[in-house]
Tab-separated table of C-alpha atoms in Angstrom:
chain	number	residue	atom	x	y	z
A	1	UNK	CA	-21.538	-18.665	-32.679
A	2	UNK	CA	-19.001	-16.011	-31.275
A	3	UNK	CA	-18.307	-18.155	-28.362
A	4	UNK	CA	-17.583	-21.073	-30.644
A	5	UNK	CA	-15.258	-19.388	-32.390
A	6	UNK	CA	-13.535	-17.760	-29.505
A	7	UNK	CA	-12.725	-21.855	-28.390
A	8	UNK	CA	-11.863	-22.611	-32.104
A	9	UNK	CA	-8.901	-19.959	-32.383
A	10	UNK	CA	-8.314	-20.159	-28.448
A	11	UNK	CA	-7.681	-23.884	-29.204
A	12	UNK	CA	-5.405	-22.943	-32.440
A	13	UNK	CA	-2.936	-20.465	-30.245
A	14	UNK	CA	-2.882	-23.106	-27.838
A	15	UNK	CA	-1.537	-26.034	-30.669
A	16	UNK	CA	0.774	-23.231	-31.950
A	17	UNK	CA	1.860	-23.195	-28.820
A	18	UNK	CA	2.937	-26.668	-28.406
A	19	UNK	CA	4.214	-26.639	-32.204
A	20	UNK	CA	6.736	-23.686	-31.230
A	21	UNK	CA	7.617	-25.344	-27.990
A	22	UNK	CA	8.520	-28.582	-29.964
A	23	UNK	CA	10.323	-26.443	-32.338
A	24	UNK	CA	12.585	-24.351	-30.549
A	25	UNK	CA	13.187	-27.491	-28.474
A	26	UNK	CA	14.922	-29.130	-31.015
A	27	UNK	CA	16.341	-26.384	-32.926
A	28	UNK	CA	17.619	-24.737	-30.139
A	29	UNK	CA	19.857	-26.539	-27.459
A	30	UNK	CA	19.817	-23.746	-24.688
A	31	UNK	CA	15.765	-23.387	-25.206
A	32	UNK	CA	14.384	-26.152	-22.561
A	33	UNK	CA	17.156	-25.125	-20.198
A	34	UNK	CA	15.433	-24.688	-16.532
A	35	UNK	CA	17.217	-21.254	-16.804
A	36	UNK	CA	15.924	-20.038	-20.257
A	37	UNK	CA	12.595	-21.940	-18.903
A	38	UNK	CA	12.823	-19.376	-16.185
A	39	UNK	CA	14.196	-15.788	-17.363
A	40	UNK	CA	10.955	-15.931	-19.984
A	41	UNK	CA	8.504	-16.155	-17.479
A	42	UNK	CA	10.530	-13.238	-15.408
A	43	UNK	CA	11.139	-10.901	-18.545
A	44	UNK	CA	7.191	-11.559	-19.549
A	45	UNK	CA	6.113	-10.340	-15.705
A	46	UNK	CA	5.242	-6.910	-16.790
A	47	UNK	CA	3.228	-7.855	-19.899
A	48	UNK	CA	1.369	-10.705	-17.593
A	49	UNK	CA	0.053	-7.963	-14.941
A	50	UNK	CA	-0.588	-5.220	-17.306
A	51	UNK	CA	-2.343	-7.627	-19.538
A	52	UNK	CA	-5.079	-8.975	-16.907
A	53	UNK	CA	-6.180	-5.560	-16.100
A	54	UNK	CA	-6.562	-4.646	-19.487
A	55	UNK	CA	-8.774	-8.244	-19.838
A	56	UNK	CA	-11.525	-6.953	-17.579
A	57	UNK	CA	-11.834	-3.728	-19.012
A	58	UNK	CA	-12.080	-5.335	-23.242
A	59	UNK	CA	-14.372	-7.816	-21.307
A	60	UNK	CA	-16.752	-4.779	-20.517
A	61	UNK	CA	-16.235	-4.068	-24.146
A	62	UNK	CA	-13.655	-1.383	-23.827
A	63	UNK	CA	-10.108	-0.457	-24.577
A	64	UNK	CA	-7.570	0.988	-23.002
A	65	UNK	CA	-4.781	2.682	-24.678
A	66	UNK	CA	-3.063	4.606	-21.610
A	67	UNK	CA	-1.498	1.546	-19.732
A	68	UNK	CA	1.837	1.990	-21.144
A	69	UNK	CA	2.014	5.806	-20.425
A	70	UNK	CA	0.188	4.908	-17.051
A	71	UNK	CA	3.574	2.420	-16.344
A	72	UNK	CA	5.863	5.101	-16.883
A	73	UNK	CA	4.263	7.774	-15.037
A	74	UNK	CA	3.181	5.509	-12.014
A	75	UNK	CA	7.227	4.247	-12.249
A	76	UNK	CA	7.961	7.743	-11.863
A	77	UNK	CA	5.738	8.218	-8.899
A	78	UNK	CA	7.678	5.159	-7.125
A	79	UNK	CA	11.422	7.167	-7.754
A	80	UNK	CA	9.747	10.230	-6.186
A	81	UNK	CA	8.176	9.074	-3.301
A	82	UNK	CA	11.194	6.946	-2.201
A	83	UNK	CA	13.792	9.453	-3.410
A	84	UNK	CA	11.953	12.926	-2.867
A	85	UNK	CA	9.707	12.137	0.019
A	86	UNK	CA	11.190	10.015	1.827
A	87	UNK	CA	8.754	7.581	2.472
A	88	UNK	CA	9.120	3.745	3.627
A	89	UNK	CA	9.437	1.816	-0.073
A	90	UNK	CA	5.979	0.387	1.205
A	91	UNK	CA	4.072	3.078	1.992
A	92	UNK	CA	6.120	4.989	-1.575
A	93	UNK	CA	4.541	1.260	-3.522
A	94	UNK	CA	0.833	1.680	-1.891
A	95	UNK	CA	0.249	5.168	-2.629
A	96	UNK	CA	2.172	4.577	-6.094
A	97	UNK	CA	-1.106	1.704	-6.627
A	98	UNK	CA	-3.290	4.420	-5.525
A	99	UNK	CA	-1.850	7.042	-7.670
A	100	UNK	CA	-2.944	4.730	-11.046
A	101	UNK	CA	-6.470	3.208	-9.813
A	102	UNK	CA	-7.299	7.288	-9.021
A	103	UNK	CA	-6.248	8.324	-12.331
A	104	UNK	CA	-7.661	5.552	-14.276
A	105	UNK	CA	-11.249	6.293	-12.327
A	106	UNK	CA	-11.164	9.536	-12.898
A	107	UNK	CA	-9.758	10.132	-15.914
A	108	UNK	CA	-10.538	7.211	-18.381
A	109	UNK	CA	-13.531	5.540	-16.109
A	110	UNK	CA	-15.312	8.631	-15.215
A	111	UNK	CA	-15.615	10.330	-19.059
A	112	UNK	CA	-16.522	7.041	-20.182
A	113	UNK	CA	-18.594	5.830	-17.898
A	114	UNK	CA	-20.870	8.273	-16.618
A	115	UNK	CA	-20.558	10.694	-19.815
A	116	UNK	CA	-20.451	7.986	-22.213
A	117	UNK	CA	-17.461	9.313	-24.366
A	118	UNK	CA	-15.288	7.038	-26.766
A	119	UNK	CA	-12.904	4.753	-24.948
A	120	UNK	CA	-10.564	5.578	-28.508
A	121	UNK	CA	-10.940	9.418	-27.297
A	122	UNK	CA	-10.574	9.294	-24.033
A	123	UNK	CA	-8.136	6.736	-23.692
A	124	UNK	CA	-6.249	8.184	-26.563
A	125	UNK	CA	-6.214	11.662	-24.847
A	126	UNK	CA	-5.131	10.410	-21.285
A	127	UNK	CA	-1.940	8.351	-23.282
A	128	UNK	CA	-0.796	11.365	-24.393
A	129	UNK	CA	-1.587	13.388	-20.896
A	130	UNK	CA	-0.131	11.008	-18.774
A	131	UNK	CA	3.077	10.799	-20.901
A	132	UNK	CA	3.365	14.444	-20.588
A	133	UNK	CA	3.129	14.480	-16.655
A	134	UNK	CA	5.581	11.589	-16.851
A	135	UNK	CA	8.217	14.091	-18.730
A	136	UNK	CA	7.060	16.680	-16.269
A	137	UNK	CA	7.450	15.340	-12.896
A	138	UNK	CA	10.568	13.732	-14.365
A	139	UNK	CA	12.342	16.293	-15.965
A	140	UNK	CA	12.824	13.289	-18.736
A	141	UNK	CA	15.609	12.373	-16.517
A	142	UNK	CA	15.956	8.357	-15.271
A	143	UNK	CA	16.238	8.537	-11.101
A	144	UNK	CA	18.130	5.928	-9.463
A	145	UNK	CA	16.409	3.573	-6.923
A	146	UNK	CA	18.551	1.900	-4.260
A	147	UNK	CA	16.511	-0.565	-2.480
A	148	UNK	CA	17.398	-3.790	-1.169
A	149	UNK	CA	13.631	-5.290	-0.782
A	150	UNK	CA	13.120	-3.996	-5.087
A	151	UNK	CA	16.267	-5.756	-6.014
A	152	UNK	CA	15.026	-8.713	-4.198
A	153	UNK	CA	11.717	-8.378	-5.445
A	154	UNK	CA	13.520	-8.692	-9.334
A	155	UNK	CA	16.377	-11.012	-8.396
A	156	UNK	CA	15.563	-12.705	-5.577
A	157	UNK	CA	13.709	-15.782	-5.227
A	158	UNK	CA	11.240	-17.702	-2.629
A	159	UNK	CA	10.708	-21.742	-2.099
A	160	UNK	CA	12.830	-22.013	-5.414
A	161	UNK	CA	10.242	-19.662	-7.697
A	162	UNK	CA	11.937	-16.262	-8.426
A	163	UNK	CA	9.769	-13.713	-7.291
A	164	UNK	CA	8.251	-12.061	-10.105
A	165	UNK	CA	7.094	-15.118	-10.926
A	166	UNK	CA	5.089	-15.500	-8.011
A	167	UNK	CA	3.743	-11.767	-8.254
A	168	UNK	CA	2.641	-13.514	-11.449
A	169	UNK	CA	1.196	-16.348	-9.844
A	170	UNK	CA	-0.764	-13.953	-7.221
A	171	UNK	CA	-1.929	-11.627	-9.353
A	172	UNK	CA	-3.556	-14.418	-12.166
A	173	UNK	CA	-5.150	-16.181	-8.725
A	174	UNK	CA	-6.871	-13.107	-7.307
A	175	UNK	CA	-7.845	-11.643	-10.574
A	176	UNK	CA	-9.246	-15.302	-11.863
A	177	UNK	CA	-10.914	-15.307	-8.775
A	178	UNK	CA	-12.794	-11.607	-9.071
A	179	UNK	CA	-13.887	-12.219	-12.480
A	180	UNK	CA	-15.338	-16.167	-11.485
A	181	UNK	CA	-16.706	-15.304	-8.064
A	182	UNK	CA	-17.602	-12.354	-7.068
A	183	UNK	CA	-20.132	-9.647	-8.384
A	184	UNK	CA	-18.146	-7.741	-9.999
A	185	UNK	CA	-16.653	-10.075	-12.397
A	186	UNK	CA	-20.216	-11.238	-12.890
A	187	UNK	CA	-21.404	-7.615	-14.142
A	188	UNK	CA	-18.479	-6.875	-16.270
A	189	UNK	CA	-19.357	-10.111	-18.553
A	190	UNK	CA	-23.109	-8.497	-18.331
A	191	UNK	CA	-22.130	-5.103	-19.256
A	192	UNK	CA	-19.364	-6.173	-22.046
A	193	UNK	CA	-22.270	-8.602	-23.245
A	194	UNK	CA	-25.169	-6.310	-23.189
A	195	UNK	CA	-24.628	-2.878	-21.562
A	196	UNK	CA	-28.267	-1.766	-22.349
A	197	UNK	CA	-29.938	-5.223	-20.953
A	198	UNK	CA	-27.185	-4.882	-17.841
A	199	UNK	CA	-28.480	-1.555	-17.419
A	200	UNK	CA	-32.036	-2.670	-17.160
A	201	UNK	CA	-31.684	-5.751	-14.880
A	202	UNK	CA	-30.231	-3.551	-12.565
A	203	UNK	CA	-26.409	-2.984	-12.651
A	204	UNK	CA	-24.757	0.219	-12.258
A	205	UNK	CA	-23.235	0.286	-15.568
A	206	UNK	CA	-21.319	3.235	-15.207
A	207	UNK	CA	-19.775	2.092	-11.950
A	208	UNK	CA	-18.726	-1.293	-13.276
A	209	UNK	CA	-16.709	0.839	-16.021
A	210	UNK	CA	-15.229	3.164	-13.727
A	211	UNK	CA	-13.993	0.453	-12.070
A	212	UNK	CA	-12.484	-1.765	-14.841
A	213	UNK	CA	-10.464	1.654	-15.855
A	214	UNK	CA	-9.461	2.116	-12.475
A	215	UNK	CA	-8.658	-1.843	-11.989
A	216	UNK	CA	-6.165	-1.620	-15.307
A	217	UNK	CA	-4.701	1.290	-14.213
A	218	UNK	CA	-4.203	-0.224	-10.610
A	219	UNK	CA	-2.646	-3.298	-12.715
A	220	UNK	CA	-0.546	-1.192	-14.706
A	221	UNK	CA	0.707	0.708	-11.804
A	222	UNK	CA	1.909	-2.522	-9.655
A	223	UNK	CA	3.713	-3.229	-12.724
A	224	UNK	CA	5.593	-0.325	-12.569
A	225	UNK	CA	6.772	-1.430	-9.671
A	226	UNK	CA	8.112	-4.759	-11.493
A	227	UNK	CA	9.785	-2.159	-13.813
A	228	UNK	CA	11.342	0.103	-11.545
A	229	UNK	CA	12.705	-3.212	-9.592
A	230	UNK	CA	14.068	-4.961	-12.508
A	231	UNK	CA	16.351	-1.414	-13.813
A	232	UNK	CA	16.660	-0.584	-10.713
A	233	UNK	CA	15.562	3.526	-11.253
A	234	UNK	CA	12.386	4.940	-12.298
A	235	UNK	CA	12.288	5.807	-15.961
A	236	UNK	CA	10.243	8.065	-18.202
A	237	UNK	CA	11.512	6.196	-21.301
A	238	UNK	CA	9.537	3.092	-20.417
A	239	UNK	CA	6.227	1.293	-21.634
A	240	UNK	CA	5.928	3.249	-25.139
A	241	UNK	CA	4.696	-0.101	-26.690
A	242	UNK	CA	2.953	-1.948	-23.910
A	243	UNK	CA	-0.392	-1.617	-24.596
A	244	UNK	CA	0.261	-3.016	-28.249
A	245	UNK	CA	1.828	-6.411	-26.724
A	246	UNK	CA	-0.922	-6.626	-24.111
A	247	UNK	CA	-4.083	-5.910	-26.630
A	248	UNK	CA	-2.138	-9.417	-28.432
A	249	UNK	CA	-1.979	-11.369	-25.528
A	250	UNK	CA	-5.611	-10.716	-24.538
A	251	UNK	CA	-6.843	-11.309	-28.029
A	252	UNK	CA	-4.662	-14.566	-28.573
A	253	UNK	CA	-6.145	-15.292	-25.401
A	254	UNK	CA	-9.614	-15.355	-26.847
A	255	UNK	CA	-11.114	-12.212	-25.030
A	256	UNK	CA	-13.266	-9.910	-27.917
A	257	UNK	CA	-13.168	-6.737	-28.995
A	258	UNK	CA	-16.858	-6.743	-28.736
A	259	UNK	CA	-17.184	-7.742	-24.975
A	260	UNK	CA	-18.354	-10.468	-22.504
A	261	UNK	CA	-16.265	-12.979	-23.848
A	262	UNK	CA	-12.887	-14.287	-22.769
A	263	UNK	CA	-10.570	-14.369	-19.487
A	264	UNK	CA	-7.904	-13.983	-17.403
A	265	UNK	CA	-7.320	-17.892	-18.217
A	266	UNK	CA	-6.990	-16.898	-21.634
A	267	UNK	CA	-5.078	-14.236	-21.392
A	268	UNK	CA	-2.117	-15.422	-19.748
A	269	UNK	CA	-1.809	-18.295	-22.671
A	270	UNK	CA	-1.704	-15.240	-24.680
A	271	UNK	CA	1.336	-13.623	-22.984
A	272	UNK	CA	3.218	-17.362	-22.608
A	273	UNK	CA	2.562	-17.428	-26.950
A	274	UNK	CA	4.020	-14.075	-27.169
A	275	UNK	CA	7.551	-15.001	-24.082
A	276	UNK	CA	7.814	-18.176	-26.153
A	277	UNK	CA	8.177	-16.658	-29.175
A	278	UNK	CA	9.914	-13.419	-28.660
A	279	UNK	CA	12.143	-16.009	-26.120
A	280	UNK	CA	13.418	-18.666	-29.086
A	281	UNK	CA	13.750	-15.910	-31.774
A	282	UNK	CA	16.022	-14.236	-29.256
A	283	UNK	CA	18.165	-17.346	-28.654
A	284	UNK	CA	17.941	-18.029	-32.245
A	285	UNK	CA	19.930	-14.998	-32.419
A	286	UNK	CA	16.653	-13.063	-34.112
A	287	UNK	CA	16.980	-9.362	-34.070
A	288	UNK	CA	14.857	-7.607	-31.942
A	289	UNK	CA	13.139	-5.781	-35.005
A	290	UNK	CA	11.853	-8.604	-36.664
A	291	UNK	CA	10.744	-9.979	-33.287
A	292	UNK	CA	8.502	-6.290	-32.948
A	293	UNK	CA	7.452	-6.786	-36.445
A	294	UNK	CA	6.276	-10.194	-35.793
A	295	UNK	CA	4.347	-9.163	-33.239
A	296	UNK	CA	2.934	-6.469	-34.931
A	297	UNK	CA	1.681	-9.363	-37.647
A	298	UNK	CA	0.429	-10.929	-34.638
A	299	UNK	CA	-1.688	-7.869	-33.817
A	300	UNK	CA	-2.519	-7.396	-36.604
A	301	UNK	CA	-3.812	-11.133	-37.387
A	302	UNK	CA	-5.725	-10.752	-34.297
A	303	UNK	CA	-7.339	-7.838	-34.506
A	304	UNK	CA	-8.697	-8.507	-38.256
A	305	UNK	CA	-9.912	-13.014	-37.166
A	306	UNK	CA	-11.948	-10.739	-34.358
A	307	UNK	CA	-13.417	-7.974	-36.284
A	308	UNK	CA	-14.222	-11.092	-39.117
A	309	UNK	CA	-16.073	-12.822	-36.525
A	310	UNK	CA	-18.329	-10.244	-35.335
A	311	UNK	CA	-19.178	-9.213	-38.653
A	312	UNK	CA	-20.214	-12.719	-39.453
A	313	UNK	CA	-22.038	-12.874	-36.110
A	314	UNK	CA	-24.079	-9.239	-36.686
A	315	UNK	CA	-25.080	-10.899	-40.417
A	316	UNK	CA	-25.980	-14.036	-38.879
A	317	UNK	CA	-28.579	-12.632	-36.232
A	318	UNK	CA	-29.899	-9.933	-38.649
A	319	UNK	CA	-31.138	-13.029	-41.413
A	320	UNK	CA	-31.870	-14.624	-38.321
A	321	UNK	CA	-34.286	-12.218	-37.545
A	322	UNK	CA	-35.695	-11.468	-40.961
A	323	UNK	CA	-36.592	-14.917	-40.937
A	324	UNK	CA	-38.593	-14.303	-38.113
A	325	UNK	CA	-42.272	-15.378	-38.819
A	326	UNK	CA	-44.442	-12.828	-37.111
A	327	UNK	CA	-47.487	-15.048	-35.198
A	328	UNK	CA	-50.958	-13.959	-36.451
A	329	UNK	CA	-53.862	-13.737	-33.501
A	330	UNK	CA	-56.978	-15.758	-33.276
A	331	UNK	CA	-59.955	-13.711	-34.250
């Protein structure tokens, strides 16, 4: 039943889709321009790669609230190790990667995972600690990046795509990939579905969580990198409401709150509904608070069609089961 509906209001944000497309089409004469086409899929390149990390981890039937504070302070980590240390902008981007999948193990993934804390609390808690180290190790200052391969990396372009949108491209692929074929993405649909039955065929529950924290974290730290490339200086000021823009895009996606349903496929609909949107109000000449508090409605819409849903499943499996007719033995 849960599945069913997940199609049913995947297959309404995808009509809504097309109904807005049509829309701002003819409303809006710059809309459908290959360059309009092209700056909303590069402006929505941070929300896209946070977003698919933070699809495997609601998959598992989790949440994570730190990926925005996670953005800033990884961005942060990128100014320093170019700037401070001195280090080769690739060697400064792989250990800035690092620096989020360690943090997200050990901070979110481990207290969840092995100790079986709240995701709310724990995720809640590291928001707030990693915005704090951001403000720390920055000084709440913005720090300048001058690098020729970033501003490529935001600017530049490669066989006619501009780049980001091919980070895009990459990212979706390998992360489609993990969750269809390999183990992994098998046991985080098993866990998110059923941690207790996962548990018992044999899966190492607490690892798979560890790593889906540690995956959005990773996520959320390559796009950092995005960030830092497309201002061109790592800033503490950035990704306060990330995390509220990604949880929409995953659920308008069709991934639940309760676990082991949705996807990556899903998910980046999600993100296109919310560029398309935020895109023509823009060009409409929409300011940019009614475009947050349409969002917010979003969210909110979202959040309330999923919570419906699982209520109405839970009811539907407990009458099932009073229903039940218990067998009586021969004697």
């Amino acid at each position: 039943m849960l599945r069913n509906f997940v199609r049913q209001r995947f297959f309404v944000v995808l009509v809504l889709l097309v109904v807005m497309l049509v829309f701002f089409t003819l409303t809006q004469e710059r809309f459908l321009t290959p360059e309009n086409m092209s700056a909303m899929m590069t402006s929505s390149s941070i929300l896209w790669v946070a977003s698919l990390g933070l699809t495997f981890v609601m998959l598992a039937g989790g949440f994570d609230l730190s990926i925005g504070s996670m953005l800033a302070l990884c961005g942060i980590g990128l100014g320093w190790f170019t700037n401070e240390a001195g280090l080769p902008l690739f060697v400064a981007i792989i250990l800035t990667i690092l620096l989020g999948v360690a943090l997200g193990a050990i901070v979110n993934g481990i207290p969840i995972g092995k100790y079986g804390l709240s995701f709310l609390v724990v995720t809640l808690g590291s928001l707030i600690l990693f915005r704090g180290l951001t403000n720390l190790w920055s000084g709440t200052k913005t720090q300048q990046i001058i690098s020729p391969f970033l501003d490529e990396l935001a600017f530049g372009s490669t066989l006619g795509l501009p780049n980001p949108i091919i980070v895009m491209i990459v990212t979706f692929l390998i992360m489609l990939y993990v969750q269809k074929y390999t183990f992994f993405g098998r046991d985080v649909y098993a866990v998110g579905g059923n941690a207790e039955a996962a548990r018992l065929s044999g899966i190492r529950t607490s690892r798979t969580i560890i790593a889906v924290y540690a995956l959005s974290a990773g996520l959320a730290a390559v796009a950092a990198v995005l960030q830092d490339a497309r201002i061109g200086a790592a800033s503490p000021q950035v990704g306060d409401n990330l995390v509220f823009a990604a949880a929409a895009a995953v659920l308008l996606g069709g991934t639940s709150f309760s676990g082991g349903i949705g996807g990556v496929g899903g998910t980046v609909v999600g993100v296109i509904f919310l560029g398309v949107l935020q895109n023509g109000l823009s060009v409409g000449g929409v300011e940019s608070y009614w475009q947050q508090i349409i969002t917010g409605v979003i969210l909110i819409a979202a959040i309330a069609l999923d919570l419906v849903q699982r209520r109405r499943t839970t009811r539907s499996k407990s009458l099932r089961s009073t229903h039940v007719q218990p067998v009586s033995s021969a004697s």
